[in-house]
Short mmCIF file of N, CA and C in Angstrom, two decimals:
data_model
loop_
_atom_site.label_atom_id
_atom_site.label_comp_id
_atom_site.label_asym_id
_atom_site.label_seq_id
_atom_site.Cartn_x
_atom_site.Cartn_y
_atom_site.Cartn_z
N UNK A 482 7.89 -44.54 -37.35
CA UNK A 482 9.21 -44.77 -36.79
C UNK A 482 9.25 -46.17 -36.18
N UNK A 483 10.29 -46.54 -36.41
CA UNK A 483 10.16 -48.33 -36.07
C UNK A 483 10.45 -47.88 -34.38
N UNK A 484 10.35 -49.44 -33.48
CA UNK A 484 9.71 -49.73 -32.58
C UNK A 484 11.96 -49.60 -31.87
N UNK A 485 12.41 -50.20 -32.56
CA UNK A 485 13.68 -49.79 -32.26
C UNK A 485 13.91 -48.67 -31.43
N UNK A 486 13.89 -47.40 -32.71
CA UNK A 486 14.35 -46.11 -32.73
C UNK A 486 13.63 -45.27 -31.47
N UNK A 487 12.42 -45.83 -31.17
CA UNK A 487 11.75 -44.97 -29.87
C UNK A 487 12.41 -45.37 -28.54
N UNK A 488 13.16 -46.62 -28.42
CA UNK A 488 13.93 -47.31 -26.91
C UNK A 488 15.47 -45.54 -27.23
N UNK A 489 15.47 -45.52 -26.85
CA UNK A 489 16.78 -43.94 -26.95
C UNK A 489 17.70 -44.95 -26.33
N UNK A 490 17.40 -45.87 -25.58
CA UNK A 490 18.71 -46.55 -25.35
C UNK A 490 19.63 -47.47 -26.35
N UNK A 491 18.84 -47.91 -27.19
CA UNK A 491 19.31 -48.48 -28.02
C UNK A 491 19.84 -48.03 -29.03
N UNK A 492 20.17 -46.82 -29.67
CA UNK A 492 20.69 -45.77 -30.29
C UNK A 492 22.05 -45.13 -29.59
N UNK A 493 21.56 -44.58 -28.21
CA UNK A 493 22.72 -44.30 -27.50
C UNK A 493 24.08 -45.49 -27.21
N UNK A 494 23.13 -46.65 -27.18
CA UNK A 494 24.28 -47.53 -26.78
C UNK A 494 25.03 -47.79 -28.27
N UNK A 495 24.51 -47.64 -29.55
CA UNK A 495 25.08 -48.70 -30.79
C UNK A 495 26.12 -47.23 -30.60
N UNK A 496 25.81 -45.59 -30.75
CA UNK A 496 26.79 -45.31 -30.97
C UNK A 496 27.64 -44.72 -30.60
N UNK A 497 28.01 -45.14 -28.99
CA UNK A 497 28.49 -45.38 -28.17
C UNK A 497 29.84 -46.79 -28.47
N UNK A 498 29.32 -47.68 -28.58
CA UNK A 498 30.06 -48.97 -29.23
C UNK A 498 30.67 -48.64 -30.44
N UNK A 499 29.81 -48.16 -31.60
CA UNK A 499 30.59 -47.95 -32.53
C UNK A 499 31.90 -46.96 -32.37
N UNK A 500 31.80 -45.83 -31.68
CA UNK A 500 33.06 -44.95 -31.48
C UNK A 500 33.94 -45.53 -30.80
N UNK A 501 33.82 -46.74 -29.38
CA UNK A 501 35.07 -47.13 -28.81
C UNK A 501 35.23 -47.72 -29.61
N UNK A 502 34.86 -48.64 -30.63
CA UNK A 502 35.09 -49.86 -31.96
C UNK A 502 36.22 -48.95 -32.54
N UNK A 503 35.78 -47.84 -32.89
CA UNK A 503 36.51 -47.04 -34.00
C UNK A 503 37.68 -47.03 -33.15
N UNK A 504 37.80 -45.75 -32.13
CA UNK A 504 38.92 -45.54 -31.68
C UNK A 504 39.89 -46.76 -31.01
N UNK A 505 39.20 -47.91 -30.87
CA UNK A 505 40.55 -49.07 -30.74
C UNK A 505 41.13 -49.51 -32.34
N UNK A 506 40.56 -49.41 -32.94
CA UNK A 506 40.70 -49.84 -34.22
C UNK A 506 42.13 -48.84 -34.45
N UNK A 507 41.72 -47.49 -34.49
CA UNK A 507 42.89 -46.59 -34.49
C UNK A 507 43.95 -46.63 -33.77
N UNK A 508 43.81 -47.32 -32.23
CA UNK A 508 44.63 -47.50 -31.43
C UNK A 508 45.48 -48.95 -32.02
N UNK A 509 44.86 -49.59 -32.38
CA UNK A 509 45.96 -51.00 -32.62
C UNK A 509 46.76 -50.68 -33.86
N UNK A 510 45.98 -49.67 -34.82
CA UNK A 510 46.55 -49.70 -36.20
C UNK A 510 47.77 -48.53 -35.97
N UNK A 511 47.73 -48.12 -34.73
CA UNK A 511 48.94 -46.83 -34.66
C UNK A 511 49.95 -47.36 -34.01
N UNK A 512 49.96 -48.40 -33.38
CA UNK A 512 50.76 -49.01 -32.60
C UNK A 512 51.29 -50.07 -33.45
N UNK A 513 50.67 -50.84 -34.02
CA UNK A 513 51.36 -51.77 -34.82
C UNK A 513 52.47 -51.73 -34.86
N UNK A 514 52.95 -50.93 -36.01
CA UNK A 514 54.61 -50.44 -36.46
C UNK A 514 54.67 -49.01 -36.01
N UNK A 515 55.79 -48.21 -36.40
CA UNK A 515 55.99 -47.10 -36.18
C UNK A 515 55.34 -46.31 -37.37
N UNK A 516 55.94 -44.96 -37.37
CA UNK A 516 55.09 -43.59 -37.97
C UNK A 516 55.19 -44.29 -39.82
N UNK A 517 56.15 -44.93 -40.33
CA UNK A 517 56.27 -45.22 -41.63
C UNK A 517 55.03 -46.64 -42.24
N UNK A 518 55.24 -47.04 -41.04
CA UNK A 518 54.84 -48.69 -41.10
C UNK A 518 53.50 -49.25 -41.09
N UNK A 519 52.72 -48.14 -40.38
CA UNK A 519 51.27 -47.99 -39.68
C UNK A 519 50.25 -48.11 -40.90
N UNK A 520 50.76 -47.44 -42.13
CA UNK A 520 49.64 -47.46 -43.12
C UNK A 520 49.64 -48.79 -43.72
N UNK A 521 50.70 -49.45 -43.56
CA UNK A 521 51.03 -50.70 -44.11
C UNK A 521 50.50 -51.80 -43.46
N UNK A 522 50.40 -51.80 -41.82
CA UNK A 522 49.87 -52.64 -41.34
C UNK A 522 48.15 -52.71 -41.32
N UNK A 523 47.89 -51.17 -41.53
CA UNK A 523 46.60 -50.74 -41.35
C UNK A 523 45.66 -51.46 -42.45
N UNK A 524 46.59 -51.81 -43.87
CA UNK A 524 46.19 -52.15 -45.13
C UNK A 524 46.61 -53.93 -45.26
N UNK A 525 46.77 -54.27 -44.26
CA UNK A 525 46.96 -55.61 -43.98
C UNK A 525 46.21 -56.16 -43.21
N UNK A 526 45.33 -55.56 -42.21
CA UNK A 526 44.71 -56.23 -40.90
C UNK A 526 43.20 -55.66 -41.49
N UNK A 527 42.87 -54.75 -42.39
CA UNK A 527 41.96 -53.99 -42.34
C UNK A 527 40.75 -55.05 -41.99
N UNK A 528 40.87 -56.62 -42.62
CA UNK A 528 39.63 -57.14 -42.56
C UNK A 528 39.19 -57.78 -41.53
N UNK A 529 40.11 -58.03 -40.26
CA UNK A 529 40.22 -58.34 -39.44
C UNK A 529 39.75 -57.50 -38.34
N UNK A 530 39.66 -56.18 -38.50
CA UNK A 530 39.50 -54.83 -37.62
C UNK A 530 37.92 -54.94 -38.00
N UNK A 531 37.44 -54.67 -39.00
CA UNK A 531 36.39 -54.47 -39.47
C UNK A 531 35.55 -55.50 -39.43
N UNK A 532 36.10 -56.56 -39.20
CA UNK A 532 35.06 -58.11 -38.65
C UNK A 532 35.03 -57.62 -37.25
N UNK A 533 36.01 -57.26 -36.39
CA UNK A 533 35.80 -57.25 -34.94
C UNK A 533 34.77 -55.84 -34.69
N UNK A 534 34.95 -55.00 -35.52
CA UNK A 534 33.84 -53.72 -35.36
C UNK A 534 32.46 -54.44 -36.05
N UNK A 535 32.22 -55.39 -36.76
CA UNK A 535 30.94 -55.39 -37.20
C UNK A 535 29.88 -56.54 -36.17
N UNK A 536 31.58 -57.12 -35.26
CA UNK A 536 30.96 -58.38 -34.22
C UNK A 536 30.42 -57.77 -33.07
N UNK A 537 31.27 -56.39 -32.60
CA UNK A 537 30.90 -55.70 -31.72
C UNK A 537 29.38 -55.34 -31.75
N UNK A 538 29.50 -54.36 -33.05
CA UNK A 538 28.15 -53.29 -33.30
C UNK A 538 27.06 -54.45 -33.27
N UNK A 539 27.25 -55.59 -34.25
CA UNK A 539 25.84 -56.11 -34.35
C UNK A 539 25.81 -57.12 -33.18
N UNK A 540 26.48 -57.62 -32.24
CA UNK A 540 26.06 -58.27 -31.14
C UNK A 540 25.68 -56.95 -30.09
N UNK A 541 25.86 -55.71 -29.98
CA UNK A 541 25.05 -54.64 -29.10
C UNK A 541 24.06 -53.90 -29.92
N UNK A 542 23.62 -54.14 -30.92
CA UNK A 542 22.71 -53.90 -31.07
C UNK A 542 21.47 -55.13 -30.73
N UNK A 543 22.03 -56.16 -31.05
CA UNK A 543 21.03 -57.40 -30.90
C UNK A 543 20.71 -57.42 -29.56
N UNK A 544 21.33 -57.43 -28.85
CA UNK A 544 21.68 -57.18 -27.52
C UNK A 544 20.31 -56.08 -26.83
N UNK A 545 20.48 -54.91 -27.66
CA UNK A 545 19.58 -53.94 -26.94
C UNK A 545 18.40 -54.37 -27.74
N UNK A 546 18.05 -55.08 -28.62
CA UNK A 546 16.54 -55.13 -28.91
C UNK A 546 15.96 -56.64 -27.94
N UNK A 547 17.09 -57.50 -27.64
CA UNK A 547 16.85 -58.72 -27.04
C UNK A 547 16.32 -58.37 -25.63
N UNK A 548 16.87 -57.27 -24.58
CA UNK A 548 16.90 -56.52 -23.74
C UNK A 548 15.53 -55.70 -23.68
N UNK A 549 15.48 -54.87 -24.76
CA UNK A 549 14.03 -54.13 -24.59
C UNK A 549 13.11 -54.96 -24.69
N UNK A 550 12.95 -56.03 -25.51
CA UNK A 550 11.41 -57.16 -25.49
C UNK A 550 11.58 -57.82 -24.02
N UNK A 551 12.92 -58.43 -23.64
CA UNK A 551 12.57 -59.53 -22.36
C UNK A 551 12.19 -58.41 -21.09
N UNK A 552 13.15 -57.18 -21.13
CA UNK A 552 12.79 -56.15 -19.98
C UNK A 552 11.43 -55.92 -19.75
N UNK A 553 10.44 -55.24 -21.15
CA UNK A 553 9.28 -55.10 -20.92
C UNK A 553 8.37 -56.07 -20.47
N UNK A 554 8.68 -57.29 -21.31
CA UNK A 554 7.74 -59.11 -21.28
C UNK A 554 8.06 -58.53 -18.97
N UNK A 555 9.31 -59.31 -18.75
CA UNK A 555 9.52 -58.79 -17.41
C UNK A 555 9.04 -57.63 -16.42
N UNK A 556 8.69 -56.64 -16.49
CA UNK A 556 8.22 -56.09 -16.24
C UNK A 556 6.55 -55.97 -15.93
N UNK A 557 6.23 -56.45 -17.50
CA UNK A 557 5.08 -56.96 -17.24
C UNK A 557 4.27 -58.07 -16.35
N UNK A 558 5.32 -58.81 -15.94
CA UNK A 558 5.16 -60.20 -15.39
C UNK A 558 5.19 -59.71 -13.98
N UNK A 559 6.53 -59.50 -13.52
CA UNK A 559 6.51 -58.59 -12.30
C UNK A 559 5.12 -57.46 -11.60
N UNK A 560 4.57 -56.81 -12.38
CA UNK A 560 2.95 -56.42 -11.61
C UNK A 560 2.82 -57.36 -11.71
N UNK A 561 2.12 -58.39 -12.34
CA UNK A 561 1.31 -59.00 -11.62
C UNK A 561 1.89 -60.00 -10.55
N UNK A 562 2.80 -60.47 -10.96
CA UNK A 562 3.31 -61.83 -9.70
C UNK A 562 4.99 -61.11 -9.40
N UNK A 563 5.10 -60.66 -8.48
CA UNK A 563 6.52 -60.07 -7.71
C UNK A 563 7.20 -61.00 -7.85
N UNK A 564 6.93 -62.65 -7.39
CA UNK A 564 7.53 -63.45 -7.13
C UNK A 564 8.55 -64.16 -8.47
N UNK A 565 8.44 -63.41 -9.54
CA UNK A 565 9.00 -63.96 -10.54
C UNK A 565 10.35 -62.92 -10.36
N UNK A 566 10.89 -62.12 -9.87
CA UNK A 566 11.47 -61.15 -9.93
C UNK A 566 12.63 -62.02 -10.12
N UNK A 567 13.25 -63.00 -9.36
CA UNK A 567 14.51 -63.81 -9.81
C UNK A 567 14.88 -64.24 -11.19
N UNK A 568 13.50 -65.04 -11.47
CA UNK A 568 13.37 -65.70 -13.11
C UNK A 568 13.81 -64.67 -14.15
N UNK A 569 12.80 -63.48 -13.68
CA UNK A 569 13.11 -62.10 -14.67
C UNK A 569 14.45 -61.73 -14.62
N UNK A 570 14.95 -61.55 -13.61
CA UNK A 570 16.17 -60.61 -13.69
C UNK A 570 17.59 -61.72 -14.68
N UNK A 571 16.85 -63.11 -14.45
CA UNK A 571 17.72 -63.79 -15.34
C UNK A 571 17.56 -63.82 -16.47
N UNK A 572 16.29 -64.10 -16.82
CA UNK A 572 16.18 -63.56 -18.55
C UNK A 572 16.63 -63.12 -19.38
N UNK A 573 16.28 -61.99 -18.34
CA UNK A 573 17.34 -60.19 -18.72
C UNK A 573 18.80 -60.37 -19.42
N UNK A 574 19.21 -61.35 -18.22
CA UNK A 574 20.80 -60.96 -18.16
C UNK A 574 21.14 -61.93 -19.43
N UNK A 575 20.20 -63.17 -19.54
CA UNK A 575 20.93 -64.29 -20.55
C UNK A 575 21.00 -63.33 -21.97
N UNK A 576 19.46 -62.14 -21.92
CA UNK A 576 19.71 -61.50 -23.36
C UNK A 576 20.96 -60.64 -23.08
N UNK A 577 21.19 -60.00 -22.48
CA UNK A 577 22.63 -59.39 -22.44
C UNK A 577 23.76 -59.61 -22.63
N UNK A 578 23.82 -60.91 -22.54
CA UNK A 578 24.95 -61.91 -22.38
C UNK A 578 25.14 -62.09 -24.24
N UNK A 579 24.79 -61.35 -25.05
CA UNK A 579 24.75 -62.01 -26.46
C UNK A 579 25.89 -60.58 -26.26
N UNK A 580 25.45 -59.69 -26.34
CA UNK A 580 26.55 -58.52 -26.74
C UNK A 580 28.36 -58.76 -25.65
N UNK A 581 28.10 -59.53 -24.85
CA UNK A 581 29.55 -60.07 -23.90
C UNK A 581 30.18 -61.01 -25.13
N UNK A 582 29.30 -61.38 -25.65
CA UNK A 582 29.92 -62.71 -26.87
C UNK A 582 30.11 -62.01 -28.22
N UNK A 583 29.68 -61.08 -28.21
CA UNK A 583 30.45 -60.27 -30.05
C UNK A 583 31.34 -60.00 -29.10
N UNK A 584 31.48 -59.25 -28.06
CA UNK A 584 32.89 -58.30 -27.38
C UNK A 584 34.03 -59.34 -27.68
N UNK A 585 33.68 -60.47 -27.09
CA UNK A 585 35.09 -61.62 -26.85
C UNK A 585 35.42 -62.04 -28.61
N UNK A 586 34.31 -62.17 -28.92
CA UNK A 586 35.01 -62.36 -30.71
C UNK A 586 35.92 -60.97 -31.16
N UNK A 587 35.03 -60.01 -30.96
CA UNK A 587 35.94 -58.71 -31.50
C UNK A 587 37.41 -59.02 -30.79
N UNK A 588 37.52 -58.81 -29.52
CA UNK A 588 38.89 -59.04 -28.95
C UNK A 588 40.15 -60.45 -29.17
N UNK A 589 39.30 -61.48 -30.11
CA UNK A 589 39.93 -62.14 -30.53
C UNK A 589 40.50 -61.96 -31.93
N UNK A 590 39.26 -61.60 -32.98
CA UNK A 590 39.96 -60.59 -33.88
C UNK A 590 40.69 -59.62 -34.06
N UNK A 591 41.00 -58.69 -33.02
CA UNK A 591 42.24 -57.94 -32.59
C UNK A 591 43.20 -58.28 -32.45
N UNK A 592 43.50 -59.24 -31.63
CA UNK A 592 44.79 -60.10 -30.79
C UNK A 592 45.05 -60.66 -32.15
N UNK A 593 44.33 -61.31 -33.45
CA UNK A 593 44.71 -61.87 -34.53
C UNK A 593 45.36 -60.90 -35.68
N UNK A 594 44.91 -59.53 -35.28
CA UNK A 594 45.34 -58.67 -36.63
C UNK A 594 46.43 -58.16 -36.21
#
């Protein structure tokens, strides 16, 4: 079993992301036009929806494997020297900061479709 699939967080979180992905996707494509119009717009934006779901998913997934290596590296560092605890906790956050940057692309691909 790859080294991925054993973090449970990283599973929980992709599909987690992928379902709010989905259900906004459904939410913009129902709103678009009204009850006639919706399949029409749905078949117009589709590639645009589906770039912002694939910016999402694969910047939180990158996200949680960037996260599990610097957390542990961190962790590790932390026994031995406490005093790094600042450096670490920034690390952390710069890998996190990759899945904040698919979010803002997805939400710009939305606002575009």
């Amino acid at each position: 079993m790859s080294v991925w699939f054993k973090r449970g967080v990283l599973t929980v979180t992709s599909v987690i992301v992928l379902l709010a992905v989905t259900l906004l996707i459904v939410a913009v494509s129902g709103t678009a036009a009204g009850a006639e119009g919706a399949a029409r717009a749905a078949e117009a934006n589709w590639a645009a929806l589906l770039g912002a779901a694939i910016a999402v998913a694969g910047s939180c997934i990158g996200a949680g494997v960037a996260v599990a290596y610097t957390g542990a590296a961190a962790l590790a560092a932390l026994s031995e020297r406490p005093e790094l605890f600042g450096r670490a906790i920034v690390i952390v956050g710069l890998a996190e900061g990759i899945a904040i940057y698919g979010l803002v692309v997805g939400i710009i691909l939305i606002g575009r479709a």
